[in-house]
mmCIF file with all atom_site columns, C-alpha atoms and ligand atoms in Angstrom:
data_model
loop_
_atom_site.group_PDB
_atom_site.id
_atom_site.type_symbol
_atom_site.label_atom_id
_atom_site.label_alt_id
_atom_site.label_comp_id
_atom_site.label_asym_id
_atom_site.label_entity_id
_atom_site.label_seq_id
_atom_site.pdbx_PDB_ins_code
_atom_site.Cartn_x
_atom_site.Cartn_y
_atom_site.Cartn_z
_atom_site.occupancy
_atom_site.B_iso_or_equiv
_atom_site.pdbx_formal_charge
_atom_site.auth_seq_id
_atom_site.auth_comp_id
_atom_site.auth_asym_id
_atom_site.auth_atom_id
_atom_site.pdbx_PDB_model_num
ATOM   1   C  CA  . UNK A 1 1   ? 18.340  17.548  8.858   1.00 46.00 ? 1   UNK A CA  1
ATOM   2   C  CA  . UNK A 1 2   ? 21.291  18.678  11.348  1.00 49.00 ? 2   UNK A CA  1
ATOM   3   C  CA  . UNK A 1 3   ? 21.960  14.762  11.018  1.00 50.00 ? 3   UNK A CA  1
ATOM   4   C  CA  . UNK A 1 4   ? 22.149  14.327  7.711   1.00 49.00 ? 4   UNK A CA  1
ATOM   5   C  CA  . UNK A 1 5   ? 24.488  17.256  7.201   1.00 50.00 ? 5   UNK A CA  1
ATOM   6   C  CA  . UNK A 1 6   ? 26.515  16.434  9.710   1.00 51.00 ? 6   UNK A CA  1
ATOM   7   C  CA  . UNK A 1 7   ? 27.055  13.045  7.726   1.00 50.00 ? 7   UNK A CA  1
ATOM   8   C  CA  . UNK A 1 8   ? 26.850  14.464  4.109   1.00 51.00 ? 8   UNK A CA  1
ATOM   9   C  CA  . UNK A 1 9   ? 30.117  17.004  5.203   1.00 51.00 ? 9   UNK A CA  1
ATOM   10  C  CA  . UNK A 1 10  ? 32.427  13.841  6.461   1.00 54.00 ? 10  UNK A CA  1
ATOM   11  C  CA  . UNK A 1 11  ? 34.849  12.904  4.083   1.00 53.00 ? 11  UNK A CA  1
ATOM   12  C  CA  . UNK A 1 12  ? 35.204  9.321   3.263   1.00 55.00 ? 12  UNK A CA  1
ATOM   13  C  CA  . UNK A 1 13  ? 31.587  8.744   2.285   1.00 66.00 ? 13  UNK A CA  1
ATOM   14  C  CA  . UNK A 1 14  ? 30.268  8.488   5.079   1.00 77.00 ? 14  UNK A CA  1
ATOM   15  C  CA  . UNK A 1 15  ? 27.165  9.204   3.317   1.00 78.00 ? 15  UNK A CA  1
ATOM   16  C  CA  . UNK A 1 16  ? 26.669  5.942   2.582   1.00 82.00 ? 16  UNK A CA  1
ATOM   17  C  CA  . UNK A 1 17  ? 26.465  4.977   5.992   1.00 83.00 ? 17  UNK A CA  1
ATOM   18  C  CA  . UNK A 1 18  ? 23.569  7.505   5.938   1.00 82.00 ? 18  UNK A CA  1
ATOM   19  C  CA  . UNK A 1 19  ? 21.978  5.262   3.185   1.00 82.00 ? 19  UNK A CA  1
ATOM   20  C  CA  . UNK A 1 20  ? 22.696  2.189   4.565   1.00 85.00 ? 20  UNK A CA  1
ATOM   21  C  CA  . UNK A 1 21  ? 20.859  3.205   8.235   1.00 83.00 ? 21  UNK A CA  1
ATOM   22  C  CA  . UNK A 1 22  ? 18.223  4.809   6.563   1.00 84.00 ? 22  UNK A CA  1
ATOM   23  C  CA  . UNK A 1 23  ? 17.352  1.406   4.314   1.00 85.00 ? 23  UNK A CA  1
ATOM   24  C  CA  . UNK A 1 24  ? 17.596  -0.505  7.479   1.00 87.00 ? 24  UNK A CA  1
ATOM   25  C  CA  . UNK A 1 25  ? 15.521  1.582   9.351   1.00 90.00 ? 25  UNK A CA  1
ATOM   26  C  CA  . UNK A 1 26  ? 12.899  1.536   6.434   1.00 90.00 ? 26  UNK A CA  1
ATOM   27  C  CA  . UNK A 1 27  ? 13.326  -2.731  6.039   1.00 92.00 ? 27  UNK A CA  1
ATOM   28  C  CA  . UNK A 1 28  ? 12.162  -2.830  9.624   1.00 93.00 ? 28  UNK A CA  1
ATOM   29  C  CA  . UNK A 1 29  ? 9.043   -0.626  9.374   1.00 95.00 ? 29  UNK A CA  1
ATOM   30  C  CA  . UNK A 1 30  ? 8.251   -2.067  6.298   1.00 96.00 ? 30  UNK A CA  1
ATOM   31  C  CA  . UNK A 1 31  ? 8.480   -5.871  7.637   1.00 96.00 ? 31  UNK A CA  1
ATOM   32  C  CA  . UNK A 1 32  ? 6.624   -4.232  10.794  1.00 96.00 ? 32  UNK A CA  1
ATOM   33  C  CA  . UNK A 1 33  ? 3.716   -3.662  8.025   1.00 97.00 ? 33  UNK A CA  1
ATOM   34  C  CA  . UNK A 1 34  ? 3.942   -6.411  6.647   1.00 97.00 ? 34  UNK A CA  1
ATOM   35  C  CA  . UNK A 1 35  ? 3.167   -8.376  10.170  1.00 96.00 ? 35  UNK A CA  1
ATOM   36  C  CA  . UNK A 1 36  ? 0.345   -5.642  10.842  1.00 96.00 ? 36  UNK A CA  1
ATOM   37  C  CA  . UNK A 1 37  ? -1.380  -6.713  7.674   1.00 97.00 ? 37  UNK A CA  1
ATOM   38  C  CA  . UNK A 1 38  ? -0.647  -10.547 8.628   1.00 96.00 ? 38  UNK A CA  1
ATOM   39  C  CA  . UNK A 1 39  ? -2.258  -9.834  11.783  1.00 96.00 ? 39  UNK A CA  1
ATOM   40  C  CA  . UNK A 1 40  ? -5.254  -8.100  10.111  1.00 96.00 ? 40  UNK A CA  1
ATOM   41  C  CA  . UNK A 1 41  ? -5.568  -10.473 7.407   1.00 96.00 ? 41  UNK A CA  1
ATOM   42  C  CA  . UNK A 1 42  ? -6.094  -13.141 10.299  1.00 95.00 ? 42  UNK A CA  1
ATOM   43  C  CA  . UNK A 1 43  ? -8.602  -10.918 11.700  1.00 95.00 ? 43  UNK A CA  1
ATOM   44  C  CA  . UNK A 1 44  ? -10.754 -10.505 8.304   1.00 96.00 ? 44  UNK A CA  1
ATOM   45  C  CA  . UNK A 1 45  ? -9.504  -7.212  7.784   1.00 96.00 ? 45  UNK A CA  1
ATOM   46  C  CA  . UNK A 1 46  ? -8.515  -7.657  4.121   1.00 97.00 ? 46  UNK A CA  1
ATOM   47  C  CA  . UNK A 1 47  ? -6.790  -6.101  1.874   1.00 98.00 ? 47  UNK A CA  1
ATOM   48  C  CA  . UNK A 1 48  ? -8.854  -4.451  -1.016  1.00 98.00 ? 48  UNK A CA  1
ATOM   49  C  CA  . UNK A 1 49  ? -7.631  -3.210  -4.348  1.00 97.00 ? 49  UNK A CA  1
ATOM   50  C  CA  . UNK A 1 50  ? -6.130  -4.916  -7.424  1.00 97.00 ? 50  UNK A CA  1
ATOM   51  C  CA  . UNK A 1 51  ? -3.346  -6.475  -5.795  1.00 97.00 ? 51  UNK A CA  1
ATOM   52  C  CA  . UNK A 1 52  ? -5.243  -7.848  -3.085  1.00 98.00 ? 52  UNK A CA  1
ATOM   53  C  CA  . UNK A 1 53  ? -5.815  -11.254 -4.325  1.00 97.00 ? 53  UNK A CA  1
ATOM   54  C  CA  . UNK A 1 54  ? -1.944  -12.058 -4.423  1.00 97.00 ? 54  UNK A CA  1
ATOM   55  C  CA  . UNK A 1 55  ? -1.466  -10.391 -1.464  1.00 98.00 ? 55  UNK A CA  1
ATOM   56  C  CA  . UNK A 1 56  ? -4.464  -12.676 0.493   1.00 98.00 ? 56  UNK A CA  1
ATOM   57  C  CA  . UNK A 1 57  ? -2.543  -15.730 -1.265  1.00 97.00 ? 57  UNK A CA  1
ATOM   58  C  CA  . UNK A 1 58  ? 0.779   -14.755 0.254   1.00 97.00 ? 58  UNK A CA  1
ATOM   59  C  CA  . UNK A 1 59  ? -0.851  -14.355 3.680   1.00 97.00 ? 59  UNK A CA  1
ATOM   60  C  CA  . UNK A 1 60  ? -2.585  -17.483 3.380   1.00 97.00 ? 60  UNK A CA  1
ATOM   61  C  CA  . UNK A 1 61  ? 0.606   -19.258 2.363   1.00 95.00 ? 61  UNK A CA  1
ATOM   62  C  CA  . UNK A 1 62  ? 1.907   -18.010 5.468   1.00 95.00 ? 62  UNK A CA  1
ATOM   63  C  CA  . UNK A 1 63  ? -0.866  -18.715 7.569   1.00 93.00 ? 63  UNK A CA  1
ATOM   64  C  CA  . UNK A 1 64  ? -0.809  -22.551 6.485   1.00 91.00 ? 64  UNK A CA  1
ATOM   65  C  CA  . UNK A 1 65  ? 3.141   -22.392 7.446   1.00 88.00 ? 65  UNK A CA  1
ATOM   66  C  CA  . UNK A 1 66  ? 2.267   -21.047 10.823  1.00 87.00 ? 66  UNK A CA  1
ATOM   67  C  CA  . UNK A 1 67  ? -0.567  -23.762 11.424  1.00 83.00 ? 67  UNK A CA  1
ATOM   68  C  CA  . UNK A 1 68  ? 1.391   -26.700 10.104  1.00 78.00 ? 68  UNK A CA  1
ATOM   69  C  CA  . UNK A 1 69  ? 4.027   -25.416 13.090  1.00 68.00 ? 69  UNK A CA  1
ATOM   70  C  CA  . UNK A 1 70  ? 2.706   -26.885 15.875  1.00 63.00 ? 70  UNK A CA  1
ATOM   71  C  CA  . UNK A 1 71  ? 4.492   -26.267 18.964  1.00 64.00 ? 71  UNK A CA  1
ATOM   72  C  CA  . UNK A 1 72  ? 7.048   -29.081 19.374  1.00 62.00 ? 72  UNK A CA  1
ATOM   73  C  CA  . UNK A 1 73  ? 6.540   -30.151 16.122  1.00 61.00 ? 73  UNK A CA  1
ATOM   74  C  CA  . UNK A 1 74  ? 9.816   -31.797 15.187  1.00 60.00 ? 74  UNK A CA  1
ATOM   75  C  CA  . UNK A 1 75  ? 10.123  -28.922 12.240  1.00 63.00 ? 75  UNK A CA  1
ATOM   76  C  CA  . UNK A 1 76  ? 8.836   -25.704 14.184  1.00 64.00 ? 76  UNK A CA  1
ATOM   77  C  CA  . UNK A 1 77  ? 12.528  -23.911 14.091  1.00 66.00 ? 77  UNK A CA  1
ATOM   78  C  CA  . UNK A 1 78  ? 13.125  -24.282 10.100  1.00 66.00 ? 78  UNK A CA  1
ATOM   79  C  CA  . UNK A 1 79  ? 9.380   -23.282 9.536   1.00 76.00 ? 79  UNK A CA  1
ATOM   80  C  CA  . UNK A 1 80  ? 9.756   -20.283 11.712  1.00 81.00 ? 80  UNK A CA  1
ATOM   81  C  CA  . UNK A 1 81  ? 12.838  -19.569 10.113  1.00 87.00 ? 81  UNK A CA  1
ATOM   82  C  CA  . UNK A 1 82  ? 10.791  -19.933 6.448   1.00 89.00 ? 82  UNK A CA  1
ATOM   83  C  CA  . UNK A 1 83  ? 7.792   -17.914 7.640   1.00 92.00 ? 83  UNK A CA  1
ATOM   84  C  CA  . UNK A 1 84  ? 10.273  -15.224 8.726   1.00 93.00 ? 84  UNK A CA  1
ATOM   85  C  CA  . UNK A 1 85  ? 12.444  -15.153 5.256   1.00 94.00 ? 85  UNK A CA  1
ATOM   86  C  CA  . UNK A 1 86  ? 8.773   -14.754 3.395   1.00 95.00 ? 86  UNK A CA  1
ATOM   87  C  CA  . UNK A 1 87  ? 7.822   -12.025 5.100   1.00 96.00 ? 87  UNK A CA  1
ATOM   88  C  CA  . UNK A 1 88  ? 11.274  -10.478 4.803   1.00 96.00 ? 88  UNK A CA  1
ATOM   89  C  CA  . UNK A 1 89  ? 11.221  -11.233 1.161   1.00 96.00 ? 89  UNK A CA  1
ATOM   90  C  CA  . UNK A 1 90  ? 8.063   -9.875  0.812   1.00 97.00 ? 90  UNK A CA  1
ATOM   91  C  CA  . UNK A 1 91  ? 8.699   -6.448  3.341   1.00 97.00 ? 91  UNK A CA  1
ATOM   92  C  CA  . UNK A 1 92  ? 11.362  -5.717  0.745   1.00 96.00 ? 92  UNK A CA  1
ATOM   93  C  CA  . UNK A 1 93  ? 9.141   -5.185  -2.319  1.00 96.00 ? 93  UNK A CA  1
ATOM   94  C  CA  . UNK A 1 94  ? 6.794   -2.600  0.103   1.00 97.00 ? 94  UNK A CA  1
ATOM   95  C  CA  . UNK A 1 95  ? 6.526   0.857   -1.421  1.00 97.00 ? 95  UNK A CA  1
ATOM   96  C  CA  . UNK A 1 96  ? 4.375   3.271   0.798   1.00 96.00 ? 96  UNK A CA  1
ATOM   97  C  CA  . UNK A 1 97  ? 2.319   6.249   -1.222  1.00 96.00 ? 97  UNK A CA  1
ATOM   98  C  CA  . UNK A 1 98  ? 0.205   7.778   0.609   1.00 95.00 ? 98  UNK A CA  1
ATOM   99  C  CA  . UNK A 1 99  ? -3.037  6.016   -0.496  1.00 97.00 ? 99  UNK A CA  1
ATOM   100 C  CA  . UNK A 1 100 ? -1.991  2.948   -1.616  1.00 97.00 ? 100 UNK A CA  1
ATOM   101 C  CA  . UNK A 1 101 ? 0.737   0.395   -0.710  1.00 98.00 ? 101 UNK A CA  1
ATOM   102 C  CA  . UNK A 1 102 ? 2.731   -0.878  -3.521  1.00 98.00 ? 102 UNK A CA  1
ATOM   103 C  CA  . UNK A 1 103 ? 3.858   -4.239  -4.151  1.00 97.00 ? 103 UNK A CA  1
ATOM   104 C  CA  . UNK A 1 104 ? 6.823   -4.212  -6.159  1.00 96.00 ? 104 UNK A CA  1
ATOM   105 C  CA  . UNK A 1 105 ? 7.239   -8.000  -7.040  1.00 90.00 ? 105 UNK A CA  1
ATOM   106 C  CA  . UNK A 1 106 ? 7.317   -7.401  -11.392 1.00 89.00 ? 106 UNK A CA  1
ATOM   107 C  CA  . UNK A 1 107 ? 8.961   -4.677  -12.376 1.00 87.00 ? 107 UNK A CA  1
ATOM   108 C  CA  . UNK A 1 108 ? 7.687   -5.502  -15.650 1.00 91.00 ? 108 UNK A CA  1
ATOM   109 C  CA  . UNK A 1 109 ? 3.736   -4.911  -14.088 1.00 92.00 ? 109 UNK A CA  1
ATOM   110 C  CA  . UNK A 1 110 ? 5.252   -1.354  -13.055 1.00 95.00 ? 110 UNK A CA  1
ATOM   111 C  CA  . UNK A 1 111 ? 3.067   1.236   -15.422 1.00 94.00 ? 111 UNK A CA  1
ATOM   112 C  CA  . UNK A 1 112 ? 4.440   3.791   -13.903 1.00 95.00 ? 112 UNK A CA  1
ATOM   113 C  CA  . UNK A 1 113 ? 7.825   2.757   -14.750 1.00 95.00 ? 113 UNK A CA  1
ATOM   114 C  CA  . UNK A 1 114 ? 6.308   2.065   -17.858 1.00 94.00 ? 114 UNK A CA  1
ATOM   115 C  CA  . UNK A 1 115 ? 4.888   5.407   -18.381 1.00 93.00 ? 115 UNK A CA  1
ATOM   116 C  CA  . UNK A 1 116 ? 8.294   7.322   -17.387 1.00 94.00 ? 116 UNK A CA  1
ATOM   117 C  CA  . UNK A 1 117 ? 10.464  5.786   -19.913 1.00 94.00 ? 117 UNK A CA  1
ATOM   118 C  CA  . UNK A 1 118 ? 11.959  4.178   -17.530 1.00 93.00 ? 118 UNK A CA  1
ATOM   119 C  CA  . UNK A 1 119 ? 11.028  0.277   -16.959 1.00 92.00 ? 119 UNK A CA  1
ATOM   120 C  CA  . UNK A 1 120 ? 14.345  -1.082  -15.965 1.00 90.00 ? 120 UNK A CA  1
ATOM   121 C  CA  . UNK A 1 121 ? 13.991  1.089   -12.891 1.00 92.00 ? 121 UNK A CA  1
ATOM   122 C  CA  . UNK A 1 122 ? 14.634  -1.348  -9.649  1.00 92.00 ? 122 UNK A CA  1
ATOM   123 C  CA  . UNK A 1 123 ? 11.988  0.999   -7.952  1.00 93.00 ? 123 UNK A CA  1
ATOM   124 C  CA  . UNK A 1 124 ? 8.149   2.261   -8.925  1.00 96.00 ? 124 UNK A CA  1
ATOM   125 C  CA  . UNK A 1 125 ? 7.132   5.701   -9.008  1.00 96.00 ? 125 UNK A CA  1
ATOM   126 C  CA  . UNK A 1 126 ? 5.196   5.299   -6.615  1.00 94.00 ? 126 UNK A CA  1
ATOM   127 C  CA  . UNK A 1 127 ? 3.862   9.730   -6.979  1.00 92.00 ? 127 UNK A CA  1
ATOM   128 C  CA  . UNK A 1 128 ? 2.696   8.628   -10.647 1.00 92.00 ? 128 UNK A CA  1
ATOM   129 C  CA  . UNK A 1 129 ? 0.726   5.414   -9.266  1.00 94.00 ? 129 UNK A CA  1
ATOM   130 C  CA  . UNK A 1 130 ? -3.087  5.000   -10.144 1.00 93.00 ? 130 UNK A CA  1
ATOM   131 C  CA  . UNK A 1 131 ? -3.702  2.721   -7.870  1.00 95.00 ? 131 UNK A CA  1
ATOM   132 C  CA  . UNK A 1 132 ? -7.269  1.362   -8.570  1.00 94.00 ? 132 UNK A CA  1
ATOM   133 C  CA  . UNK A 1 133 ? -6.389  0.127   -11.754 1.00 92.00 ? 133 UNK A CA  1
ATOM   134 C  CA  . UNK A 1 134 ? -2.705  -1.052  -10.975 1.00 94.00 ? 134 UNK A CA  1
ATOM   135 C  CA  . UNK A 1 135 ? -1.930  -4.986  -10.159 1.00 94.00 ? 135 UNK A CA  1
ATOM   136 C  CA  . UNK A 1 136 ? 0.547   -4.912  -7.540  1.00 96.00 ? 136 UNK A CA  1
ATOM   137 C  CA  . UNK A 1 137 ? -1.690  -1.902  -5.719  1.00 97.00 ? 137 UNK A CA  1
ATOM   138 C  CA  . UNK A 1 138 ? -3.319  -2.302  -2.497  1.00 98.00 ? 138 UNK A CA  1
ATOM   139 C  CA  . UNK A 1 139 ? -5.386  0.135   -0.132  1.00 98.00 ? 139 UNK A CA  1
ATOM   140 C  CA  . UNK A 1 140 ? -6.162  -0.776  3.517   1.00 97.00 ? 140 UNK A CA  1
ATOM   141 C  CA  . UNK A 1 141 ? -7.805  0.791   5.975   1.00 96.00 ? 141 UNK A CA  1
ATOM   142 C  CA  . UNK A 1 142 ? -5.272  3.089   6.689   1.00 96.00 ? 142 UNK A CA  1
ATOM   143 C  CA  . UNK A 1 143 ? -5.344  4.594   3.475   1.00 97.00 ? 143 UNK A CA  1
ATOM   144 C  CA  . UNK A 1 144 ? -9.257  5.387   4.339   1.00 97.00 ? 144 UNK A CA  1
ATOM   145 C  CA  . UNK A 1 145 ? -8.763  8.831   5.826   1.00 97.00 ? 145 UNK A CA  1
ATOM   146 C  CA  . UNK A 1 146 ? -7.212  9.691   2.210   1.00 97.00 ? 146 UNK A CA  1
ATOM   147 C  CA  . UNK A 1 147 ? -10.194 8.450   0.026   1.00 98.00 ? 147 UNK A CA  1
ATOM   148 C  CA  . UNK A 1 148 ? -12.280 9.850   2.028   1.00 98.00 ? 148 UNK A CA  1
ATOM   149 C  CA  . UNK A 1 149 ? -10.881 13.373  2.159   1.00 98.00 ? 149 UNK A CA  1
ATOM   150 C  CA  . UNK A 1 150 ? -10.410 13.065  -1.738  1.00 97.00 ? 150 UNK A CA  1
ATOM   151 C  CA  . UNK A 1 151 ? -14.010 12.438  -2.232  1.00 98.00 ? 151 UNK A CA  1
ATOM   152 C  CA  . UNK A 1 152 ? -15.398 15.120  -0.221  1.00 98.00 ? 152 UNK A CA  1
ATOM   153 C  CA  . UNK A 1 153 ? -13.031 17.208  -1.738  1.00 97.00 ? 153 UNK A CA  1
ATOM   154 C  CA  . UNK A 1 154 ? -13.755 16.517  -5.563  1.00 97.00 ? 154 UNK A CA  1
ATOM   155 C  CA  . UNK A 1 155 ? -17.331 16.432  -4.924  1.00 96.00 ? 155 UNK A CA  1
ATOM   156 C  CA  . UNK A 1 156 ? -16.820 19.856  -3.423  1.00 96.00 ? 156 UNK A CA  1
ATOM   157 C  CA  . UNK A 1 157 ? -15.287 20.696  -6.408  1.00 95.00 ? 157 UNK A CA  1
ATOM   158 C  CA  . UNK A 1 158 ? -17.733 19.802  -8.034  1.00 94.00 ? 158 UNK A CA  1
ATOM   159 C  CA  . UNK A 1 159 ? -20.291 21.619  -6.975  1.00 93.00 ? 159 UNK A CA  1
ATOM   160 C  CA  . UNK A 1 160 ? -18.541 24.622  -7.364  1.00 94.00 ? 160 UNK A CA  1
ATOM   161 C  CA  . UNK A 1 161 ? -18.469 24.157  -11.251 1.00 91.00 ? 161 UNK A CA  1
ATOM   162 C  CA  . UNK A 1 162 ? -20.775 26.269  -13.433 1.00 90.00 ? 162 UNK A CA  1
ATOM   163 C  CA  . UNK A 1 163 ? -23.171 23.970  -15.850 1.00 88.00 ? 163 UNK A CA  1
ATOM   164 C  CA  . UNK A 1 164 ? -20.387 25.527  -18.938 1.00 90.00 ? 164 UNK A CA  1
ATOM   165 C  CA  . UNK A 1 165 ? -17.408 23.370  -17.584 1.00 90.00 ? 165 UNK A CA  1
ATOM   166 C  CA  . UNK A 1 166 ? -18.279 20.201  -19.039 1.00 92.00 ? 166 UNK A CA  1
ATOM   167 C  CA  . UNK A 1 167 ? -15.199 18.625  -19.114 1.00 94.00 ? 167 UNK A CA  1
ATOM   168 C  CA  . UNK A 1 168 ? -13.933 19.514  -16.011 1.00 94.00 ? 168 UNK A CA  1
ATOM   169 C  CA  . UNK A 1 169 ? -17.239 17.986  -14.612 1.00 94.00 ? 169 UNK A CA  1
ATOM   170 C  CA  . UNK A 1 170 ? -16.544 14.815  -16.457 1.00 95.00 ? 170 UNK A CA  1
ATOM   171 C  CA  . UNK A 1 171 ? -12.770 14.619  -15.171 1.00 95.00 ? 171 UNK A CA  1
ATOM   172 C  CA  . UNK A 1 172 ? -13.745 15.649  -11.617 1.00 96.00 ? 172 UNK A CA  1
ATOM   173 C  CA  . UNK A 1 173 ? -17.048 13.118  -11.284 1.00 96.00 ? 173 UNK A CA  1
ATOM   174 C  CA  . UNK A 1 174 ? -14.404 10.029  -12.537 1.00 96.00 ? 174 UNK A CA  1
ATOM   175 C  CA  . UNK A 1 175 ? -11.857 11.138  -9.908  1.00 96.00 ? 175 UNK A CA  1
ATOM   176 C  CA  . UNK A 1 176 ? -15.458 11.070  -7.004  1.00 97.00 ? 176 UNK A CA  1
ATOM   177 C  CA  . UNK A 1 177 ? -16.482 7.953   -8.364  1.00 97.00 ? 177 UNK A CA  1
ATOM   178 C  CA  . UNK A 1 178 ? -13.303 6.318   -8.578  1.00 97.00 ? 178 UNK A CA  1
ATOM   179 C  CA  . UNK A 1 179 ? -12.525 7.397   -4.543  1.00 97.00 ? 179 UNK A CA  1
ATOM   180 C  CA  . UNK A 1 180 ? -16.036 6.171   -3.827  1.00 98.00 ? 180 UNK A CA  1
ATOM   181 C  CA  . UNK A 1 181 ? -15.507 2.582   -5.298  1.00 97.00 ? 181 UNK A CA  1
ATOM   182 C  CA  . UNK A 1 182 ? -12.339 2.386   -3.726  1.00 98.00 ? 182 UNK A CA  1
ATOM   183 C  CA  . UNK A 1 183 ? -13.754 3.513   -0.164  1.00 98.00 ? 183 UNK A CA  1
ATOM   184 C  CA  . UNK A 1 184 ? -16.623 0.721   -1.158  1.00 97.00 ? 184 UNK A CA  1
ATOM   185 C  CA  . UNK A 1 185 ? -14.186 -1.719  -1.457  1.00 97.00 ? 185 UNK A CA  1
ATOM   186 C  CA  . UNK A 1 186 ? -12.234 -0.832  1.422   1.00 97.00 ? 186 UNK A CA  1
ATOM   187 C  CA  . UNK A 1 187 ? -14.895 -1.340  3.682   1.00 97.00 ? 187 UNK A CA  1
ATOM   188 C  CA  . UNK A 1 188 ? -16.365 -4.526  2.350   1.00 97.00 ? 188 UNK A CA  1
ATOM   189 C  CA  . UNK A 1 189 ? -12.566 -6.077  2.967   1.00 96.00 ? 189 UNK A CA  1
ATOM   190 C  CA  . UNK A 1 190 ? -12.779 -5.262  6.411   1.00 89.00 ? 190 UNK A CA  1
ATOM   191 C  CA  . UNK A 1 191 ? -16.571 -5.764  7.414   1.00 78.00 ? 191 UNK A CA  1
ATOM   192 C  CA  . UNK A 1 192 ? -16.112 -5.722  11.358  1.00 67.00 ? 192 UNK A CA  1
ATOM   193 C  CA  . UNK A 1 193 ? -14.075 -2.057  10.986  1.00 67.00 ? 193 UNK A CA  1
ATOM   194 C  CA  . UNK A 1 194 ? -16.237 1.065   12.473  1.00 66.00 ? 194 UNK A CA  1
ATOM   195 C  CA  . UNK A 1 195 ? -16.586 3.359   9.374   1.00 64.00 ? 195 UNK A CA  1
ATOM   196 C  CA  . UNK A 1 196 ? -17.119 6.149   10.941  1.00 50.00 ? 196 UNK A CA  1
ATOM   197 C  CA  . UNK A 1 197 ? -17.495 8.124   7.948   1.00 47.00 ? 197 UNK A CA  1
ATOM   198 C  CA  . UNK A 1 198 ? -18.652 5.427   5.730   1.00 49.00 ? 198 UNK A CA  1
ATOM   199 C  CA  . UNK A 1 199 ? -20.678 6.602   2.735   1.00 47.00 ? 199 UNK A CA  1
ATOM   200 C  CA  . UNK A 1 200 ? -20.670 10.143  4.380   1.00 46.00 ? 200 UNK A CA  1
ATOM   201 C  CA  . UNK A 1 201 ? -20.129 11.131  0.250   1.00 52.00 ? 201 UNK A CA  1
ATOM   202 C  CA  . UNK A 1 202 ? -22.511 9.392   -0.846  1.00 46.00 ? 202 UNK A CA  1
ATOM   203 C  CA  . UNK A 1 203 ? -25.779 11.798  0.134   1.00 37.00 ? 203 UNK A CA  1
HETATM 204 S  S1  . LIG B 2 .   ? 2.048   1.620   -11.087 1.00 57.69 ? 1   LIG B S1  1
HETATM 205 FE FE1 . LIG B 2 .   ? 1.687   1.719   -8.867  1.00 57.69 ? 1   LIG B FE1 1
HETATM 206 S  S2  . LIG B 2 .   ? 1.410   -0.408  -8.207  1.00 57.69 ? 1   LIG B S2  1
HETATM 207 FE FE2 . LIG B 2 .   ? 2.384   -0.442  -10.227 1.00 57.69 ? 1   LIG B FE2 1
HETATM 208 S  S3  . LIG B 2 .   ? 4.565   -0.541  -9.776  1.00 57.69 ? 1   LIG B S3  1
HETATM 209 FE FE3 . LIG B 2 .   ? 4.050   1.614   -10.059 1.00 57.69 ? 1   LIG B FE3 1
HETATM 210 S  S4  . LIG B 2 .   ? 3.648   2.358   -8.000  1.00 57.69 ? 1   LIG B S4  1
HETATM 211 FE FE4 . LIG B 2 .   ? 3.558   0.112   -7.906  1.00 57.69 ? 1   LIG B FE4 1
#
């Protein structure tokens, strides 16, 4: 905070040096992602979720770039230097929500854009994202914890509600089902994970 003021009161926009940290800072962890999920992906920890497929394609495009580089193969250096531009490439269309990763890759896929008016946007909204049924969505097992604590907290919910609330019931036992298939499908992309709380909301 003390930072950004300090910034934000020098004159000769110096604010935009701000920015300009602040993106770089965010390319980096985002192509550090990227190479986590690489790295998992080579592992079988896959990602689940409606943009997974493209996402498993990309990785195994880059997978087939690192095998064909052999070391001391006469084209190792340009293929590192490909492998290394994809991943940037890709690292740059990373959103982060807090369930979901999205993929930003076709603006013109972006519902949420979509939804708020707003589809020449050059970045989702990602707050307005529902990410089960969006194509360029994907949930890992980071996102777990989240799915988990949504489902034990609509199905508390739930419970709570007197036989009268009908549609409330209806609303709240999509929302459990929904965080239940997505939890499913979490853990089936990344079979050799410990679940710990796997299908805790299922009793
Ligand atoms: S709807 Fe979700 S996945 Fe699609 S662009 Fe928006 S934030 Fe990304």
């Amino acid at each position: 905070m003390a930072t950004t003021e300090g910034y934000a009161s020098r004159p000769g926009g110096a604010q935009a040096e701000l920015l300009a940290e602040v993106n770089k800072h965010e390319a980096e962890h985002n192509l550090e992602l990227v190479w986590a999920e690489f790295r998992n992906y080579q592992q079988g920890i896959m990602p689940a979720g409606p943009g997974a497929r493209e996402l498993t394609e990309f990785f195994a495009h880059v997978d087939g770039k690192l095998a064909a580089d052999a070391p001391g193969a006469p084209k190792a250096q340009a293929s590192d230097r490909d492998v290394l531009n994809l991943m940037t490439k890709r690292a740059r269309t990373l959103h982060l929500g807090t369930a979901n990763y999205c993929w930003f890759t076709d603006p013109s896929r972006a519902l949420c854009l979509r939804l708020a008016g707003t589809p020449a946007a050059d970045k989702p909204l990602i707050g307005m994202c529902d990410s089960a049924r969006r194509p360029q969505a994907t949930h890992h097992p980071c996102h777990r914890p989240v799915w988990a604590e949504h489902a034990a907290n609509t199905r508390r919910f739930l419970g709570q509600l007197g036989p009268a609330r009908k549609t409330e019931k209806a609303r709240l036992r999509a929302d459990h089902d929904r965080a239940l298939r997505v939890l499913d499908a979490i853990d089936a992309a990344s079979p050799d994970t410990d679940h710990q709380e796997q299908h805790a909301d299922h009793t």
